[in-house]
Short mmCIF file of C-alpha atoms in Angstrom, two decimals:
data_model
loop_
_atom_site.label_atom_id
_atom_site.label_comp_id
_atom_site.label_asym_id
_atom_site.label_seq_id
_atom_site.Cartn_x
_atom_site.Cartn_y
_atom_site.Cartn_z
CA UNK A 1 -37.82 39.85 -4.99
CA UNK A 2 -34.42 38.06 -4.06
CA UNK A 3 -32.00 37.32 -6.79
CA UNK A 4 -29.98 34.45 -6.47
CA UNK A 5 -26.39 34.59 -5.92
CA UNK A 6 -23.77 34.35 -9.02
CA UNK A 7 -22.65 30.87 -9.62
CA UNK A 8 -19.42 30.28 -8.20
CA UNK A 9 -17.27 27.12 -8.87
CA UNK A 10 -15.47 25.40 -6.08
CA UNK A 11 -12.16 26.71 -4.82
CA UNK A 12 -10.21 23.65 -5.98
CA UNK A 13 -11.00 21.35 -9.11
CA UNK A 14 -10.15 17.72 -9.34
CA UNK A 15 -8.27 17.39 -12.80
CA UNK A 16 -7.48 13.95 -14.20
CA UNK A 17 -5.27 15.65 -17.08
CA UNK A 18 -2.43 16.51 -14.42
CA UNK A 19 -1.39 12.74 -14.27
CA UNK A 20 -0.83 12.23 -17.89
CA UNK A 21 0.51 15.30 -18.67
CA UNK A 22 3.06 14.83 -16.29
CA UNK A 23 4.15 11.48 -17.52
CA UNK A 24 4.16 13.01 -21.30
CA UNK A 25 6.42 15.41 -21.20
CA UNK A 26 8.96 12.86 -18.65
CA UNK A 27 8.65 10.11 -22.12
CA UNK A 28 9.33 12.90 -24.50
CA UNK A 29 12.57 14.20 -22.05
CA UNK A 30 11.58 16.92 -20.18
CA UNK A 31 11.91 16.98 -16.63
CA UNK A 32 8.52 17.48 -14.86
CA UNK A 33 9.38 17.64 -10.91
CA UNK A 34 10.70 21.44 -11.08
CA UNK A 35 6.61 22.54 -12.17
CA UNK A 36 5.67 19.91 -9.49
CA UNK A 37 7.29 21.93 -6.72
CA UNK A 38 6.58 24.84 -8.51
CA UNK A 39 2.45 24.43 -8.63
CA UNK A 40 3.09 22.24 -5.25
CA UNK A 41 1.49 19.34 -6.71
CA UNK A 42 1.91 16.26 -4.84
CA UNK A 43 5.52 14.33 -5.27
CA UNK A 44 3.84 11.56 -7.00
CA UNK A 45 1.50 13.12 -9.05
CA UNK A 46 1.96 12.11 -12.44
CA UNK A 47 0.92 8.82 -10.99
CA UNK A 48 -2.65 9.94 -9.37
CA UNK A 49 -5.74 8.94 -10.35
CA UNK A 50 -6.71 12.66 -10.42
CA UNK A 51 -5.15 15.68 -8.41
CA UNK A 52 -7.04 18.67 -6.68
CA UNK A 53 -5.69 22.22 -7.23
CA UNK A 54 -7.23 26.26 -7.66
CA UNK A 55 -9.01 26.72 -11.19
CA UNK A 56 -6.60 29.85 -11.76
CA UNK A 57 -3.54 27.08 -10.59
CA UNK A 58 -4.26 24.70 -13.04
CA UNK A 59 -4.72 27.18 -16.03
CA UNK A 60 -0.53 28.16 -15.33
CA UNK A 61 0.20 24.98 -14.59
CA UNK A 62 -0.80 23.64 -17.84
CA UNK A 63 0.50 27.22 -19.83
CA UNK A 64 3.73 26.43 -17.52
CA UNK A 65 3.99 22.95 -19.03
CA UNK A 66 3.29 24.20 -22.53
CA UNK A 67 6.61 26.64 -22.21
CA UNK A 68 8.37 23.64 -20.87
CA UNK A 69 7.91 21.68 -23.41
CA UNK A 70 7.50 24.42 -26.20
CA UNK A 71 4.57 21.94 -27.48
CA UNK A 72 1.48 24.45 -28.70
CA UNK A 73 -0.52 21.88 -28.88
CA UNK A 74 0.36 19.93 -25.74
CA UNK A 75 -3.47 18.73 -24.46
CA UNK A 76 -4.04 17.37 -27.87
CA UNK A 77 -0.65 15.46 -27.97
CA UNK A 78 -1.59 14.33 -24.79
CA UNK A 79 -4.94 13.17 -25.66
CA UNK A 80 -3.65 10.51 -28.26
CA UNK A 81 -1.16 8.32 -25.92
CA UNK A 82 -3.55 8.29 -22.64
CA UNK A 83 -3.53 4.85 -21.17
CA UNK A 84 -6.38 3.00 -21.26
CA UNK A 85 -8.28 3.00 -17.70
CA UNK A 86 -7.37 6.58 -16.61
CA UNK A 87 -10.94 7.65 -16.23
CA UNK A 88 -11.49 4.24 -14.00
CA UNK A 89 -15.53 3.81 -13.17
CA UNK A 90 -16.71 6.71 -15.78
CA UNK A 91 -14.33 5.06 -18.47
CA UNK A 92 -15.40 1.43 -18.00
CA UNK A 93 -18.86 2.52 -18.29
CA UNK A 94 -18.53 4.00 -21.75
CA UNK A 95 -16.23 1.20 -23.00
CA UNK A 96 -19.10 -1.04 -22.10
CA UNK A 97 -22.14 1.01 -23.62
CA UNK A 98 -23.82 -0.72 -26.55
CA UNK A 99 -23.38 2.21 -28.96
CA UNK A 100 -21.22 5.43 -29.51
CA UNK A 101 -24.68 7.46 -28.88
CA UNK A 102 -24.90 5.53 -25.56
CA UNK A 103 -21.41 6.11 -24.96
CA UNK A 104 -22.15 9.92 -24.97
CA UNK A 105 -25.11 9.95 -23.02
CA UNK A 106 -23.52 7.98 -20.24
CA UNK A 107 -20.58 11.01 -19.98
CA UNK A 108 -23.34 13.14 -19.80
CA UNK A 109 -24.91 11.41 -16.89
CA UNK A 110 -21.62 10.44 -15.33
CA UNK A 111 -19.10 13.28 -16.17
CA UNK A 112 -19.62 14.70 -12.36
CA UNK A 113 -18.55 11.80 -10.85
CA UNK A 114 -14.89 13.29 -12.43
CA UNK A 115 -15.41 16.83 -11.18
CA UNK A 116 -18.98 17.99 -9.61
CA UNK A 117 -18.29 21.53 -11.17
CA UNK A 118 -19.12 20.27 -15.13
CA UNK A 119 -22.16 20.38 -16.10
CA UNK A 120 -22.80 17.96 -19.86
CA UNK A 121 -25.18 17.07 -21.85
CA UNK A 122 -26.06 15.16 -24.77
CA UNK A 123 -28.59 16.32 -27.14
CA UNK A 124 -30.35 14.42 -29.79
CA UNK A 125 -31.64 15.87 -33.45
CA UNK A 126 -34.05 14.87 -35.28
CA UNK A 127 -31.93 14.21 -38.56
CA UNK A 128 -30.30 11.40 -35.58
CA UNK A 129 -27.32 13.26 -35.12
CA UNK A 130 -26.09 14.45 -31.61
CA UNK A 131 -24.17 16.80 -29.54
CA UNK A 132 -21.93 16.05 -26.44
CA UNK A 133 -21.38 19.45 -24.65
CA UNK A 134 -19.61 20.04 -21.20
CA UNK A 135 -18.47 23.45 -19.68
CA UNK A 136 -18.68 24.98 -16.45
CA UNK A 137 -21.06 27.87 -15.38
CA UNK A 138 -19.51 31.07 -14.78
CA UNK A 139 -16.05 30.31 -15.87
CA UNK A 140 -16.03 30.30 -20.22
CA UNK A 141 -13.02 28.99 -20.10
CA UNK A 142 -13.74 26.30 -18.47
CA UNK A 143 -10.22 24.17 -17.47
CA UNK A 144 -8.33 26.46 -20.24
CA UNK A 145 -7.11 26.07 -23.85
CA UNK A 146 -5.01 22.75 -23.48
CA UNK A 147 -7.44 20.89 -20.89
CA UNK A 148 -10.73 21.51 -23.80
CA UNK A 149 -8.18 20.76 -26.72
CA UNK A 150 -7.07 17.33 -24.48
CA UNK A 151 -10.76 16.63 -23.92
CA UNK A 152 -12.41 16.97 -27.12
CA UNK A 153 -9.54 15.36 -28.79
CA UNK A 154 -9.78 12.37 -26.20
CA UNK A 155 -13.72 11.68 -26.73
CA UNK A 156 -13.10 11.35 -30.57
CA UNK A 157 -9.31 9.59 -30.09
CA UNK A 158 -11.29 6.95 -27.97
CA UNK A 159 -14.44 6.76 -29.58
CA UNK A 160 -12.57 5.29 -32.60
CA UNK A 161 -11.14 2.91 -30.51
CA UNK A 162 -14.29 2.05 -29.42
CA UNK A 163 -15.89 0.98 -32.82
CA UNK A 164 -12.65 -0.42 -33.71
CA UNK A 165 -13.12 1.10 -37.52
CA UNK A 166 -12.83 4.72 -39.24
CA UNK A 167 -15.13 7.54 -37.68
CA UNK A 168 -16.63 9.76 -40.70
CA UNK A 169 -15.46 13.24 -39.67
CA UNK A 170 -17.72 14.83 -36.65
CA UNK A 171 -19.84 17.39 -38.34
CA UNK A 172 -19.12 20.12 -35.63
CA UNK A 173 -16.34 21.08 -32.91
CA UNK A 174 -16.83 23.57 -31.04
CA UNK A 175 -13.85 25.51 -27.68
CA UNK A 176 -14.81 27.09 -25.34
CA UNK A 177 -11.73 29.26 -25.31
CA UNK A 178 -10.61 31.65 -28.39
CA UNK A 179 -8.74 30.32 -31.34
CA UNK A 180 -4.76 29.81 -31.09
CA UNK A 181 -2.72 31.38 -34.12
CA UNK A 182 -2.75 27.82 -35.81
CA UNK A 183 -5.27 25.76 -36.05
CA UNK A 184 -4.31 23.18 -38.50
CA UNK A 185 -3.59 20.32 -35.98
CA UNK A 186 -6.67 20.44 -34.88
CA UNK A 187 -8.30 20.33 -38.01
CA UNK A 188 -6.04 17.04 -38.72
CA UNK A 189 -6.98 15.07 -35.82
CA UNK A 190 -11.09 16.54 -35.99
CA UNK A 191 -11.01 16.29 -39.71
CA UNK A 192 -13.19 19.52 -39.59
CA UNK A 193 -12.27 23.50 -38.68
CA UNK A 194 -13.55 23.86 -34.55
CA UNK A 195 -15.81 27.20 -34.41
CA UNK A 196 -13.82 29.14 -30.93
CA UNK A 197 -15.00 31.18 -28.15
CA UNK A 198 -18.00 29.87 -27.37
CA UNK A 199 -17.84 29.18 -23.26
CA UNK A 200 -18.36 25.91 -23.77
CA UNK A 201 -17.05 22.25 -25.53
CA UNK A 202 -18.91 20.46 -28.01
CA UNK A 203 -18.99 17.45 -30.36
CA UNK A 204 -22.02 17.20 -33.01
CA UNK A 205 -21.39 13.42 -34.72
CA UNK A 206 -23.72 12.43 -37.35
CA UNK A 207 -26.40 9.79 -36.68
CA UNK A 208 -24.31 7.04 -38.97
CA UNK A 209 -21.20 7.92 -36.41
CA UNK A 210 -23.38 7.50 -33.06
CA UNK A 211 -25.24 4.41 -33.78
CA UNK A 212 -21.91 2.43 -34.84
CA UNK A 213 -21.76 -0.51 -32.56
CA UNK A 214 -18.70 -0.40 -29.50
CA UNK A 215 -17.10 -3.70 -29.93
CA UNK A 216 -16.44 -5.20 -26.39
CA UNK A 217 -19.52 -3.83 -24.93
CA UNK A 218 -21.09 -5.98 -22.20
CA UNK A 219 -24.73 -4.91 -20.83
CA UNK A 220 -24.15 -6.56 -17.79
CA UNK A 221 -21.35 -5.29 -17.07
CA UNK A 222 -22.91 -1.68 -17.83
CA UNK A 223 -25.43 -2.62 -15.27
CA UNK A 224 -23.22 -3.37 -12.40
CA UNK A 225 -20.45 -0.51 -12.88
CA UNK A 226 -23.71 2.19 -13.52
CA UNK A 227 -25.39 1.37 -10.09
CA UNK A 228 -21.72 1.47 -8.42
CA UNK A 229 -21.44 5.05 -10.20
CA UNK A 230 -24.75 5.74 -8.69
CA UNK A 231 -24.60 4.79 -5.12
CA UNK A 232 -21.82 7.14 -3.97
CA UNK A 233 -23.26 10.46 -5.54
CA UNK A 234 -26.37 10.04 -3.63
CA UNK A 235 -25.41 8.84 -0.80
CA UNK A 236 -22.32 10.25 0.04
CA UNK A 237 -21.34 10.58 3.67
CA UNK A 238 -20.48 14.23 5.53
CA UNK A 239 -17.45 15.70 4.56
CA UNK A 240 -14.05 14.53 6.79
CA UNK A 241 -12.41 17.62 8.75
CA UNK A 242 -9.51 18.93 6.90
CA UNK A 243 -6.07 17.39 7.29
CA UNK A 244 -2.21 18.46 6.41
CA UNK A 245 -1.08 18.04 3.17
CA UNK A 246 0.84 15.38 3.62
CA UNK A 247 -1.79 13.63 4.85
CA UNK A 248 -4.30 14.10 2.22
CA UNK A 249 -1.39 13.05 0.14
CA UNK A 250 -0.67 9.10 1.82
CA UNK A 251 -4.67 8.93 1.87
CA UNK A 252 -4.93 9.77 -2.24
CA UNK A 253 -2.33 6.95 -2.43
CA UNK A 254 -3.71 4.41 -0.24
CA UNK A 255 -7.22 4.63 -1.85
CA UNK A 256 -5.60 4.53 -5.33
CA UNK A 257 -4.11 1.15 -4.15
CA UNK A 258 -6.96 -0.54 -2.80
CA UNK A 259 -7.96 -2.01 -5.63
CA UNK A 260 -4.38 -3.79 -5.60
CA UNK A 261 -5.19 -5.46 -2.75
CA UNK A 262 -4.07 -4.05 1.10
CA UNK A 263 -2.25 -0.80 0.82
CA UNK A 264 1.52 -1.51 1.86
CA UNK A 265 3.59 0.74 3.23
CA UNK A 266 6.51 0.72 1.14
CA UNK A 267 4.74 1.19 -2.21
CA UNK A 268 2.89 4.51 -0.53
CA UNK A 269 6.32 5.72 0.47
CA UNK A 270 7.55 4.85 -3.23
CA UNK A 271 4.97 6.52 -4.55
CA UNK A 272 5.15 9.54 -2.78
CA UNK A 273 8.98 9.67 -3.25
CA UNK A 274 10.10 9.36 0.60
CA UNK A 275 11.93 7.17 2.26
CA UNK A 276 10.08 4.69 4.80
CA UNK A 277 11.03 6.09 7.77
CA UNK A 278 10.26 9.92 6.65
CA UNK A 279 6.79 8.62 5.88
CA UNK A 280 6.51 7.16 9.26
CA UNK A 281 8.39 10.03 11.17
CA UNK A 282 5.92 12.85 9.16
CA UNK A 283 2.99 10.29 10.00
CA UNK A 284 3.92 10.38 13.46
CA UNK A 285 4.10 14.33 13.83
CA UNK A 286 0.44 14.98 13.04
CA UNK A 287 -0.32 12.33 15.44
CA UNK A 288 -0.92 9.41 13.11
CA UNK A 289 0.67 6.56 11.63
CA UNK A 290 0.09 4.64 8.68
CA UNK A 291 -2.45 1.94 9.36
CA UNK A 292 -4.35 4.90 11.26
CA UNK A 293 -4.71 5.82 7.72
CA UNK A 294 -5.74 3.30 6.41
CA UNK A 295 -7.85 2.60 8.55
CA UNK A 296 -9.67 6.26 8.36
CA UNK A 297 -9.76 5.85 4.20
CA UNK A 298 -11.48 2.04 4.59
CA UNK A 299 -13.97 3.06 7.34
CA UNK A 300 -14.93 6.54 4.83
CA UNK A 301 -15.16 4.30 1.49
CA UNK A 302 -17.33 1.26 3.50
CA UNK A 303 -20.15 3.69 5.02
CA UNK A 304 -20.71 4.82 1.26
CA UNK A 305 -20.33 1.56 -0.36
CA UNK A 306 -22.68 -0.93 2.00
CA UNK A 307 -25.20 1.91 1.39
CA UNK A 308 -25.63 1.19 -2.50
CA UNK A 309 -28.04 -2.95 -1.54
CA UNK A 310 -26.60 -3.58 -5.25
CA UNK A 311 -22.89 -4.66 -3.46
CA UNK A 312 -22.81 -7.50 -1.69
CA UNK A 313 -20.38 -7.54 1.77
CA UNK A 314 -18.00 -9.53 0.25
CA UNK A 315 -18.30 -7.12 -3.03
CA UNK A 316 -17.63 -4.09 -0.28
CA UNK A 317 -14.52 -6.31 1.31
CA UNK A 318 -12.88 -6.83 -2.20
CA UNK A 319 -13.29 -3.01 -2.52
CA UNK A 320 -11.37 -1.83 0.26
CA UNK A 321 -8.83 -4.36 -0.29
CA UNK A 322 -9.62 -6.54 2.29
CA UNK A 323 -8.49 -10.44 1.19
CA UNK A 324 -10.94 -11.94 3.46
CA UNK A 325 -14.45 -10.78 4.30
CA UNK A 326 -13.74 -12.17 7.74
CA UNK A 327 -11.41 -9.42 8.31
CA UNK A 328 -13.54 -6.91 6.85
CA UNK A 329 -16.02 -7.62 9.67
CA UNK A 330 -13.63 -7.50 12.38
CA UNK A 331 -12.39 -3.87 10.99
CA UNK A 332 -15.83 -2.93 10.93
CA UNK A 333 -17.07 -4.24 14.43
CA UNK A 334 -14.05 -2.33 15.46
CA UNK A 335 -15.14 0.86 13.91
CA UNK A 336 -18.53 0.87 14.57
CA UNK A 337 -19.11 -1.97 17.44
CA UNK A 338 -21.52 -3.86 14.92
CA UNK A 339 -20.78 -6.13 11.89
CA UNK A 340 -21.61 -4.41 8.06
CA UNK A 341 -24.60 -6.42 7.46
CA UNK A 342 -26.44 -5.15 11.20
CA UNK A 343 -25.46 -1.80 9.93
CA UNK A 344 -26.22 -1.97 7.00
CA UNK A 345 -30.05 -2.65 8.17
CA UNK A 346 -29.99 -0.54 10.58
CA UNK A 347 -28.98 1.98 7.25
CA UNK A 348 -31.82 1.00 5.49
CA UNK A 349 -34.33 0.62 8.38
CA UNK A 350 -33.40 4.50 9.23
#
């Protein structure tokens, strides 16, 4: 009889703590850009949606920033000044869920949309009280000491927020990682002593705590941003071919600014901390220039959008940054010789 192979988790994770990590320790005057070159992280990290790196790269990374700063307790320090909309699609849809339970089941749906390696769940008692839990198989460490600490610390940090009144304490915490030598700041932002060592992260919240209404929530809007969370996961398109660093690097930036409106060429080079005419010049040595890509990240993001019938065209224009759905359909024709709505029935007719 076969056995199946170990589980092994991707070469690279996607980690949305890098960003705000960064920008902490710049507010609280430490100079960031020497473990940026260090870890070569991209120059404008600390302003990424989310950055891609080795498992074993981000664990020194973040026990590099914690010598930096000498902060022990740096991912929970983080965890209470992240800006609101860091966690974009995922984030909206728990800010728009009708209750802190339903706020925890939709990370457990949607937490993969963040990194496809977790694997979380949210399980219901019968006394009405629930648990949130999130790890990844195979490595009981998961993202290390200060990414759990950070995480844990941000569900509860924003689930107050949420409900807009005092949480009672959660009635369990549980790290995947082994206890630090002190413990007491965790116990003053949980409001209860975490059990360590586990392999995996976990919030238990009492069923008075999960059925407190989240003020702001908006069903319809929950129903729009879930089947946009939906569409890509299940329909997403073959991988692209690799490309250079510095490539990957200007495309991260230009998707991140679509949803400003159509990328510009002087805000990527900002961002990425070049001049103009290095971007152009670096462009230009692997063979491409700017609105090639562009071009390449609109034509990627359009075959999986017009794929979920929920988006309208003009939704899938606004998307991709495109001020006119008139010039959405001439990009597209060009791409593909056809406008998106013939193939986008020629999509569903195959």
């Amino acid at each position: 009889m076969e056995t199946q192979p170990p589980f092994r988790p991707p070469a690279d994770v996607r980690s949305q703590l890098v960003g705000p990590l960064l920008a902490y320790l710049r507010a609280t005057g430490h100079d960031p850009m020497p473990l940026v070159a260090r870890f070569g992280l991209p120059a404008n990290a600390a302003s990424l949606p989310e950055v891609s790196l080795p498992l074993t790269t981000l664990h020194a990374f973040l026990d590099a920033a914690e010598a930096l700063s000498g902060d022990a307790f740096l991912g929970l320090h983080v965890a209470q000044r992240v800006p609101r909309g860091t966690y974009g699609l995922v984030e909206y849809i728990a800010r728009a869920s009708a209750t802190v339970r339903d706020t925890f089941r939709a990370l457990a749906r949607y937490m993969a949309l963040l990194e496809p390696a977790w694997q979380a769940s949210f399980q219901d008692a019968a006394d009405g009280s629930g648990t949130f839990a999130y790890g990844i198989p195979g490595e009981p460490l998961a993202y290390g000491r200060h990414a759990s600490e950070y995480g844990l610390a941000l569900f509860v940090h924003v689930g107050r927020q949420l409900t807009e009144q005092p949480w009672r304490r959660p009635a369990a915490v549980a790290f995947a990682h082994p206890a630090p030598a002190d413990i007491r700041p965790l116990v003053e932002h949980f409001g209860v002593t975490p059990e360590f060592g586990g392999g995996r992260n976990a919030l238990t919240l009492d069923a008075a705590t999960l059925d407190l209404r989240v003020v702001g929530a908006d069903p319809v809007l929950l129903s729009v941003l879930e089947r946009a969370a939906g569409a890509p996961l299940a329909a997403a398109p073959p991988a692209d071919p690799p490309v250079p660093d510095f490539v990957q690097h200007v495309r991260d930036a230009i998707r991140a600014s679509l949803q400003e409106g159509p990328p510009q060429v002087g805000d990527v080079a900002r961002g990425l901390h070049v001049s103009l005419r290095t971007l152009q010049r670096r462009l230009a040595d692997h063979g491409t220039s700017f609105q090639d890509e562009v071009d390449a990240v609109r034509r990627a993001l359009s075959f999986q959008y017009l794929k979920d019938p929920h988006l309208g065209v003009s939704q899938v224009a606004f998307l991709l940054g495109y001020s006119e759905l008139s010039t959405f359909d001439r990009a597209f024709k060009r791409w593909t010789g056809m406008t998106p709505r013939v193939w986008r029935e020629g999509a569903e007719g195959g």
